[in-house]
Each structure stands twice: as C-alpha cells, then as structure tokens.
Short mmCIF file of N, CA and C and ligand atoms in Angstrom, two decimals:
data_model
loop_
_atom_site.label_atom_id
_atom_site.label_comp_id
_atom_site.label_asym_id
_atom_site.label_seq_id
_atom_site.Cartn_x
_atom_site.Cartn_y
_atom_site.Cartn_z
N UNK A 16 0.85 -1.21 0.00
CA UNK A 16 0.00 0.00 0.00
C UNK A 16 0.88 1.25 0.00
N UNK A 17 0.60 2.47 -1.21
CA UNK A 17 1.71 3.45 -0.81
C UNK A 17 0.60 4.42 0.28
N UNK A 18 1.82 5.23 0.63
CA UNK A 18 1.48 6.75 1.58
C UNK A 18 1.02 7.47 0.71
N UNK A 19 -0.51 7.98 1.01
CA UNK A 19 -1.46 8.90 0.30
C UNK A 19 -1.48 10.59 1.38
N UNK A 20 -1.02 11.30 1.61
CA UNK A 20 -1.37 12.50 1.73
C UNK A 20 -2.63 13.11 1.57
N UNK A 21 -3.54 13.55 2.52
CA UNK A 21 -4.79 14.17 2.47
C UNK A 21 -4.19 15.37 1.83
N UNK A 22 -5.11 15.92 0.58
CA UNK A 22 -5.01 16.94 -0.04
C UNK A 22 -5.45 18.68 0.83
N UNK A 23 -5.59 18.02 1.54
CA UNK A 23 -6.23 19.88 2.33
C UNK A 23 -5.15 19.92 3.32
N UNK A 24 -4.42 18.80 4.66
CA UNK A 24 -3.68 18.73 5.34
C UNK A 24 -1.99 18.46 5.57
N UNK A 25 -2.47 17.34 4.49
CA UNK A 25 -0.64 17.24 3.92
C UNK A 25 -0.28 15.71 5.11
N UNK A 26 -1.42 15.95 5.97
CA UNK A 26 -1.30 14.61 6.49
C UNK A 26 -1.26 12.91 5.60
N UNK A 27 -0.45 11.94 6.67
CA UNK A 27 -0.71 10.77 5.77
C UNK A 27 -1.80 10.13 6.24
N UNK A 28 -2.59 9.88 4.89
CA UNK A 28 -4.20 9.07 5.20
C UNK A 28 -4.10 7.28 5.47
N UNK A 29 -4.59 7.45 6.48
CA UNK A 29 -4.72 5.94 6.94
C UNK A 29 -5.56 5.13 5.93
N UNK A 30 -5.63 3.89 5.77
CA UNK A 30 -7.15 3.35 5.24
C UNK A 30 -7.05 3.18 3.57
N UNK A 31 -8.34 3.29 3.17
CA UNK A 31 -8.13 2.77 1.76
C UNK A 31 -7.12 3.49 0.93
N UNK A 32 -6.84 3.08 -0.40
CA UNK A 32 -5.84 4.06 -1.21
C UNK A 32 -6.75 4.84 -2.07
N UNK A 33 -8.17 4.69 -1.73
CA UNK A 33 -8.94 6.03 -3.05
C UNK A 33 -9.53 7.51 -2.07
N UNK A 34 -9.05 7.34 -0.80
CA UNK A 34 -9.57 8.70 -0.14
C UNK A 34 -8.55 9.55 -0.29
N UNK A 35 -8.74 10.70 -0.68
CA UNK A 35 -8.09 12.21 -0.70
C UNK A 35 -8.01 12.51 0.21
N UNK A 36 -8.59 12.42 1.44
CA UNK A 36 -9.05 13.56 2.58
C UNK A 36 -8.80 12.91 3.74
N UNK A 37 -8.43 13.56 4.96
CA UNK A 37 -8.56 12.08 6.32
C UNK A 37 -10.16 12.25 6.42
N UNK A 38 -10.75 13.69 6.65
CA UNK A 38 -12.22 13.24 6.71
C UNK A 38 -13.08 14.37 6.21
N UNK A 39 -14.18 14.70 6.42
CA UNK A 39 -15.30 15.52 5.76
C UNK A 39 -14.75 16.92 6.08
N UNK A 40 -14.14 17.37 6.89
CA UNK A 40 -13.99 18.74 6.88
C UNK A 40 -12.48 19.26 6.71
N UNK A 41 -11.76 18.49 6.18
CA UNK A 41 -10.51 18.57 5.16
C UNK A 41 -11.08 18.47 3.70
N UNK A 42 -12.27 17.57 3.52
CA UNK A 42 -12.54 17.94 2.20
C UNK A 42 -13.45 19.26 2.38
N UNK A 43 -13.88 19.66 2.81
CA UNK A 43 -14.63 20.69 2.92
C UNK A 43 -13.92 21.79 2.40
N UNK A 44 -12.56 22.03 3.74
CA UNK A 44 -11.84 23.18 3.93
C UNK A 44 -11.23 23.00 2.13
N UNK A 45 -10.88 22.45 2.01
CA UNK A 45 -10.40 21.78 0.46
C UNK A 45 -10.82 23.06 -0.74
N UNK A 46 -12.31 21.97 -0.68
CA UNK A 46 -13.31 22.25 -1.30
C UNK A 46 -13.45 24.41 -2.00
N UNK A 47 -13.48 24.65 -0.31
CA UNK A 47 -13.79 25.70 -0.57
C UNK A 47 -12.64 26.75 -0.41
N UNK A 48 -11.65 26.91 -0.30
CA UNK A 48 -10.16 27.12 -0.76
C UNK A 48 -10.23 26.82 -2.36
N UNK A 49 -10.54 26.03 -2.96
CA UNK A 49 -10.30 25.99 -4.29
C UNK A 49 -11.56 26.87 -5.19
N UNK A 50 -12.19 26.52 -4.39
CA UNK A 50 -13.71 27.23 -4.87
C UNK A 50 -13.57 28.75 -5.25
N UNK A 51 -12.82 29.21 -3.87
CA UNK A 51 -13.09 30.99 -3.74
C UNK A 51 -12.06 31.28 -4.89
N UNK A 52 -11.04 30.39 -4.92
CA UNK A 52 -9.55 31.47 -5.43
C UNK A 52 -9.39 31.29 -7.15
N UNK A 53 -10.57 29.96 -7.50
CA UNK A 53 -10.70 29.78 -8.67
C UNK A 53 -11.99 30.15 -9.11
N UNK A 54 -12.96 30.66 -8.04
CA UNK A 54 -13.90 31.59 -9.08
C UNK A 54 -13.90 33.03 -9.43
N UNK A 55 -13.74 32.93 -11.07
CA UNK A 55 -13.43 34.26 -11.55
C UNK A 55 -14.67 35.23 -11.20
N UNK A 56 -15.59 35.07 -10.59
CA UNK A 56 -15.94 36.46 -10.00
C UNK A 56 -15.57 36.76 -9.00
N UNK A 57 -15.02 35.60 -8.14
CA UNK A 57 -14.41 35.74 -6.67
C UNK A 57 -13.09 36.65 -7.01
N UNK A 58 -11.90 36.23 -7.65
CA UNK A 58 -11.15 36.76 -8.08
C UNK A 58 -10.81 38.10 -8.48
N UNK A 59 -12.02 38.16 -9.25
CA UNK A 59 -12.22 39.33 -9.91
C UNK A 59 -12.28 40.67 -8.72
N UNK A 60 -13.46 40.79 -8.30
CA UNK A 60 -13.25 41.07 -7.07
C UNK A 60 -12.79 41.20 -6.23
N UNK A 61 -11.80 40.19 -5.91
CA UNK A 61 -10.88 40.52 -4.73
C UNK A 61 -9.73 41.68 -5.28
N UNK A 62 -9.72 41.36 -7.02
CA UNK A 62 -8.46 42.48 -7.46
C UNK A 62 -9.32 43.37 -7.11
N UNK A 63 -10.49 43.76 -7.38
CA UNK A 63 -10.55 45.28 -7.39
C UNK A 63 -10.60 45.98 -6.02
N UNK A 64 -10.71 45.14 -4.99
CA UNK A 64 -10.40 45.43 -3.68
C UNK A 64 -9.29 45.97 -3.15
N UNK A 65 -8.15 44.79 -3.67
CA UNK A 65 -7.13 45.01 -3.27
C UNK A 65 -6.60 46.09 -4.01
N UNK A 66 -6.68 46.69 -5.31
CA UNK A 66 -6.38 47.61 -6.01
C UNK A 66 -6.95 48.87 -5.25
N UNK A 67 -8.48 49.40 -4.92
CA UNK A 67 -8.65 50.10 -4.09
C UNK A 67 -7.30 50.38 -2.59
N UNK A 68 -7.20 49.20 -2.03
CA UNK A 68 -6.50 49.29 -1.00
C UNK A 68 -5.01 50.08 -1.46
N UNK A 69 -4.92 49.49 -2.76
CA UNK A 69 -3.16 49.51 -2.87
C UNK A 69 -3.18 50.86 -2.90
N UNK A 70 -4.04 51.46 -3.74
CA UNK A 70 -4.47 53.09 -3.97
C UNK A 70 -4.22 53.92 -3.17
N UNK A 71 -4.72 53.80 -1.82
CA UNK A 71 -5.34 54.30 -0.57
C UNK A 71 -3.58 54.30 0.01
N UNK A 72 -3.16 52.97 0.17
CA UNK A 72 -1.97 52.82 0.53
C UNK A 72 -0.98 53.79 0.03
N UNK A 73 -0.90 54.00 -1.02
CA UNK A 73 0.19 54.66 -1.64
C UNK A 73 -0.08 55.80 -1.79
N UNK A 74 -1.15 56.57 -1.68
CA UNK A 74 -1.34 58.10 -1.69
C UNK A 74 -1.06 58.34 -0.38
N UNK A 75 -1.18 57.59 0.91
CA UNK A 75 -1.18 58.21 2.07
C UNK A 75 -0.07 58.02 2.88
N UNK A 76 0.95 56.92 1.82
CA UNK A 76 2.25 56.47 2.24
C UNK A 76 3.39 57.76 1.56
N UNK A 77 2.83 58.19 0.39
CA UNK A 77 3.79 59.18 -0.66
C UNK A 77 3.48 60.68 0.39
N UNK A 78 2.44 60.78 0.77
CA UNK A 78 2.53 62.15 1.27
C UNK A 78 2.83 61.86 3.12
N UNK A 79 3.04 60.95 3.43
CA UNK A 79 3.78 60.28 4.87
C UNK A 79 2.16 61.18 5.94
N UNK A 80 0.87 60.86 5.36
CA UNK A 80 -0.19 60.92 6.10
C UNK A 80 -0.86 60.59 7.18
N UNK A 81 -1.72 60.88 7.62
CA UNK A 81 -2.53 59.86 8.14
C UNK A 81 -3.95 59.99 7.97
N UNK A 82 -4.16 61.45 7.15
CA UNK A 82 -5.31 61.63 6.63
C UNK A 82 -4.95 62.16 5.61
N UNK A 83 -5.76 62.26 4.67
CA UNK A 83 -5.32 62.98 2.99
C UNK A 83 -7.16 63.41 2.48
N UNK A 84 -6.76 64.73 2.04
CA UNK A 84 -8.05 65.34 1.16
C UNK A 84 -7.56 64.94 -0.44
N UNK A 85 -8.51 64.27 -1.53
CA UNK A 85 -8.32 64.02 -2.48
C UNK A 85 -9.65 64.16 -3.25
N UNK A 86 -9.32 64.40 -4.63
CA UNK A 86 -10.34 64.67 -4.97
C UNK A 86 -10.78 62.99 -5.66
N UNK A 87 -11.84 63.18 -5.38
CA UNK A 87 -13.07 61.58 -6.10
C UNK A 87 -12.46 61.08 -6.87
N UNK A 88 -12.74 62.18 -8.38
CA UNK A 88 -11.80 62.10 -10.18
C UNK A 88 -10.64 61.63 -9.92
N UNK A 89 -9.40 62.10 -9.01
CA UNK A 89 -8.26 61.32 -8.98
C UNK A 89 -8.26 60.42 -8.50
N UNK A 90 -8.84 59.87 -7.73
CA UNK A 90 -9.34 58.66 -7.16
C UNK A 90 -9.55 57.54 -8.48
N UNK A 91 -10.30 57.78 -9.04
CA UNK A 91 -10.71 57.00 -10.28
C UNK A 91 -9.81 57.25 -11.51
N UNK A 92 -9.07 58.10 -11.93
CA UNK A 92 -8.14 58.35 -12.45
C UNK A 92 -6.93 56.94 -12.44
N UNK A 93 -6.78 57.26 -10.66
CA UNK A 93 -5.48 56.02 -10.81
C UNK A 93 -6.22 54.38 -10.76
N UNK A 94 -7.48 54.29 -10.85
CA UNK A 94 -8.33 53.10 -11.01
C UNK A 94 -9.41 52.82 -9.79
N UNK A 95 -9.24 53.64 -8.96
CA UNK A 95 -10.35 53.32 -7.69
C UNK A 95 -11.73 53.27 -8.09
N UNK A 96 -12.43 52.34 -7.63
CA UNK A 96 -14.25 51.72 -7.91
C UNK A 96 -14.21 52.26 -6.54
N UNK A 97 -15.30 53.07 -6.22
CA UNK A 97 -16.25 53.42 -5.22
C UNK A 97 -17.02 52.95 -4.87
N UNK A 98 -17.89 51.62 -5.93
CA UNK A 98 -18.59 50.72 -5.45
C UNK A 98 -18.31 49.73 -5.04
N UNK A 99 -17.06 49.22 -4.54
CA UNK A 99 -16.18 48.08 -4.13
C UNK A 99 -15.82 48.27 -2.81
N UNK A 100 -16.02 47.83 -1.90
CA UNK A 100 -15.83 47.98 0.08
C UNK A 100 -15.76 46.79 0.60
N UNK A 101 -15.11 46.57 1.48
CA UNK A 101 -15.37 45.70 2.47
C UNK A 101 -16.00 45.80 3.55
N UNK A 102 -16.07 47.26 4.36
CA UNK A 102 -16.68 47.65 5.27
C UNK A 102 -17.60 48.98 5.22
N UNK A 103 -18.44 49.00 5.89
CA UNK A 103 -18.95 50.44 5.60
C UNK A 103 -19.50 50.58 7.01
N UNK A 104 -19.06 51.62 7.49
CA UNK A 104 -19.79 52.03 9.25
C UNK A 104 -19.50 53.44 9.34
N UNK A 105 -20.44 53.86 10.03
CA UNK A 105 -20.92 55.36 11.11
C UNK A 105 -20.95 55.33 12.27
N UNK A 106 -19.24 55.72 13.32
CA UNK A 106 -19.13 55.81 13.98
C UNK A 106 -20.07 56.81 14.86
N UNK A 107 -19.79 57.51 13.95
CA UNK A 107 -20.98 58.73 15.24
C UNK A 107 -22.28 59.00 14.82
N UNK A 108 -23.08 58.33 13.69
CA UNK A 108 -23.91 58.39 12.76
C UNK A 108 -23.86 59.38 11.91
N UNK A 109 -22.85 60.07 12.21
CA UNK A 109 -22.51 61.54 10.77
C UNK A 109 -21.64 61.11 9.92
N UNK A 110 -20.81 60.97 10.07
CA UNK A 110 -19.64 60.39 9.19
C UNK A 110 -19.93 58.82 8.45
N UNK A 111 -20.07 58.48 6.85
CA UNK A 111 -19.69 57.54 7.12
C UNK A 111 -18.64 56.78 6.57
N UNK A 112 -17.57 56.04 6.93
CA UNK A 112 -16.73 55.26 6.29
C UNK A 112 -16.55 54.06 5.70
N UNK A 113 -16.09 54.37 4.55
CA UNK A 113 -16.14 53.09 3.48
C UNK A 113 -14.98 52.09 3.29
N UNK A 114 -14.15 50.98 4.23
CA UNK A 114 -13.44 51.01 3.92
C UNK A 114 -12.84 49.31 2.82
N UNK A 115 -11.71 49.89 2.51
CA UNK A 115 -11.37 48.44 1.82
C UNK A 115 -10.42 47.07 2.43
N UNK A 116 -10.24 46.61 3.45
CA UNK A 116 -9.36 46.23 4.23
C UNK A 116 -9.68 47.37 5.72
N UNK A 117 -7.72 47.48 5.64
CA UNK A 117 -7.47 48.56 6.53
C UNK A 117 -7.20 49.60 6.32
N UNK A 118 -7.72 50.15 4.90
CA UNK A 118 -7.66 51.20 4.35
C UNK A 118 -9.01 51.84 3.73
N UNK A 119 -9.22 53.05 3.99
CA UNK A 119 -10.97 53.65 3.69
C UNK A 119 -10.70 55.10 3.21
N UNK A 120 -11.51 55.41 3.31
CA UNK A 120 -11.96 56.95 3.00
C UNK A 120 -13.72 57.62 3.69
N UNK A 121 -13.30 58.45 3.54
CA UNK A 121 -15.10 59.04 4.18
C UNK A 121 -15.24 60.34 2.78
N UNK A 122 -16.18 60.19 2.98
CA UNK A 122 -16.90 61.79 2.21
C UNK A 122 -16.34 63.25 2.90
N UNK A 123 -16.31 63.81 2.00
CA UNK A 123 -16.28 65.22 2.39
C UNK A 123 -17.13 66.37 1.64
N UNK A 124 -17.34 66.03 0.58
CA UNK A 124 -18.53 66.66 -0.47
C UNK A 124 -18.66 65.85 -1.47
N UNK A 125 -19.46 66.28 -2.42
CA UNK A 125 -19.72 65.61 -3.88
C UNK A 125 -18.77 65.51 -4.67
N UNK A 126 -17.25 66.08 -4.14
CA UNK A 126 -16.04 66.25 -5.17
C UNK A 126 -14.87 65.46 -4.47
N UNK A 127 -14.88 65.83 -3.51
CA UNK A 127 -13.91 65.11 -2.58
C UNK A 127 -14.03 63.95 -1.48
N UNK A 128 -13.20 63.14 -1.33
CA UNK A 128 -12.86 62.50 -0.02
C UNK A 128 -11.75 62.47 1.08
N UNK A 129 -11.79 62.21 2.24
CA UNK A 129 -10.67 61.97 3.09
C UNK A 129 -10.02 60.63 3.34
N UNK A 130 -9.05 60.34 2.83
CA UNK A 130 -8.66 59.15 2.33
C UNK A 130 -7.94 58.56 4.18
N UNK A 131 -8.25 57.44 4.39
CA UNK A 131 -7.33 57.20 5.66
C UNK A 131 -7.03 55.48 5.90
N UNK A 132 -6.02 55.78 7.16
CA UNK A 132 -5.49 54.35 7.66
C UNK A 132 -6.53 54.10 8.56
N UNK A 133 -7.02 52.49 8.98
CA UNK A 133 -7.98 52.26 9.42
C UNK A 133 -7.13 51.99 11.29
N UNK A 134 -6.99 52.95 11.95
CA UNK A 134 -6.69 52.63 13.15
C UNK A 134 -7.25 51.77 14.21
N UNK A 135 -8.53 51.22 13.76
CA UNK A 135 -9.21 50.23 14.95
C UNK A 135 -8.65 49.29 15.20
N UNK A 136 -8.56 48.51 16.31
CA UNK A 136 -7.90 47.22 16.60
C UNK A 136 -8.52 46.40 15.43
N UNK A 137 -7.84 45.35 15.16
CA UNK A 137 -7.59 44.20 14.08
C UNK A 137 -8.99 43.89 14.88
N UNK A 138 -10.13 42.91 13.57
CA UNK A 138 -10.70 42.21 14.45
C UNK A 138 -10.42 40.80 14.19
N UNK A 139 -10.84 39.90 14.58
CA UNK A 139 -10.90 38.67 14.07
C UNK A 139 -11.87 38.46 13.66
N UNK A 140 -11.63 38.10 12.23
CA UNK A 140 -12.58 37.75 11.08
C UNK A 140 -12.98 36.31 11.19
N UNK A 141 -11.86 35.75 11.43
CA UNK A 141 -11.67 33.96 11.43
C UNK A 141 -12.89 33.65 11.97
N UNK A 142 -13.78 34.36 12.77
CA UNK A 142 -14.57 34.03 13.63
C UNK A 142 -16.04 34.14 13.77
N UNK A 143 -16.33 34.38 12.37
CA UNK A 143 -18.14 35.01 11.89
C UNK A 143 -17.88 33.84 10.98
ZN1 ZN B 8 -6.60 16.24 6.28
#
C-alpha cells in the first residue's frame, strides 16, 4: 500500500488508497479554498479590492499621512471603484466610512474624499 497525503492537510491518510481527505472537513476546507480562489468572479473582485486598497496605501504612504483630502476624479483616475468595500460604518452616525481592508476613505462633499489608515484594533474575522 503506498502513503497517500490528504489533499487539504498534507497529512498521511490511513485506510483505503482512493480517499483524498482524512475526513469531511478537510474535504470541505479543500473544497472551498479551491472554490473561492478559482472563481473568476471571486477573483475578480478581490483584485478590485485590493487595487482600491493599494491606492489608498500609496497616496497616504507618498505624502507620509494619516489623513489625505483628495479629490473623487483622482481617485478614479489612478483606477479606484467606489462601489467596491469591504466595510462600511458610522461611527458617530454623521460620518460615514467606506473602507477596503485597513484602508478607507469618508466623504467630504460631492467632489472630494478623506482618504485614511484604518486605526481600529484588528478584528478577528476567522470568527463570523
Ligand atoms: Zn486532512
């Protein structure tokens, strides 16, 4: 009998030689690891996220910020979607922030935004 490796763990599988998995939630975790990173809308999406982020990152890293006034148009200029977020909340119910990761922006008028680093403690996501 050779040594079979569960495909999600890297562990060696005991037992017959046609199981992939040691059990249902290695194929699961598997499953859906391959699922997210090979569906092209998943994908798709996540670039334009992370592109938002990289955006955010580098305007507020070049001017050594921690808040930045920018206008919308340049925003979209260097490729930023406004309809793309990961988070959206109103701390004080006036303000609200849109952000992409750990990087956001808030409104400031119909022309501009305030581009920023997301200072809240990390949360754990792992966990919803
Ligand atoms: Zn496993």
């Amino acid at each position: 009998m050779t040594d079979k490796k569960c495909l999600a763990c890297d562990r060696l599988i005991k037992g017959r030689s046609d199981k992939k998995f040691c059990d249902d939630s290695c194929r699961n975790n598997y499953n859906n690891r391959l699922y997210s990173y090979s569906l092209p809308v998943v994908r798709n999406i996540n670039n334009i996220l992370r592109k938002n982020r990289r955006i955010l990152e580098e305007l507020l890293a070049s001017r050594k910020k921690k808040i930045l006034v920018i206008e919308r148009k340049k925003l979209v200029e260097k490729g930023f979607h406004f309809e793309y977020f990961t988070e959206q909340i109103h701390p004080d119910n006036k303000k609200e922030y849109y952000y992409c990761y750990d990087y956001g922006y808030r409104s400031i008028d119909n022309d501009r935004v305030a581009a920023i680093k997301d200072t809240r403690k990390v949360k754990d996501y792992s966990k919803h």
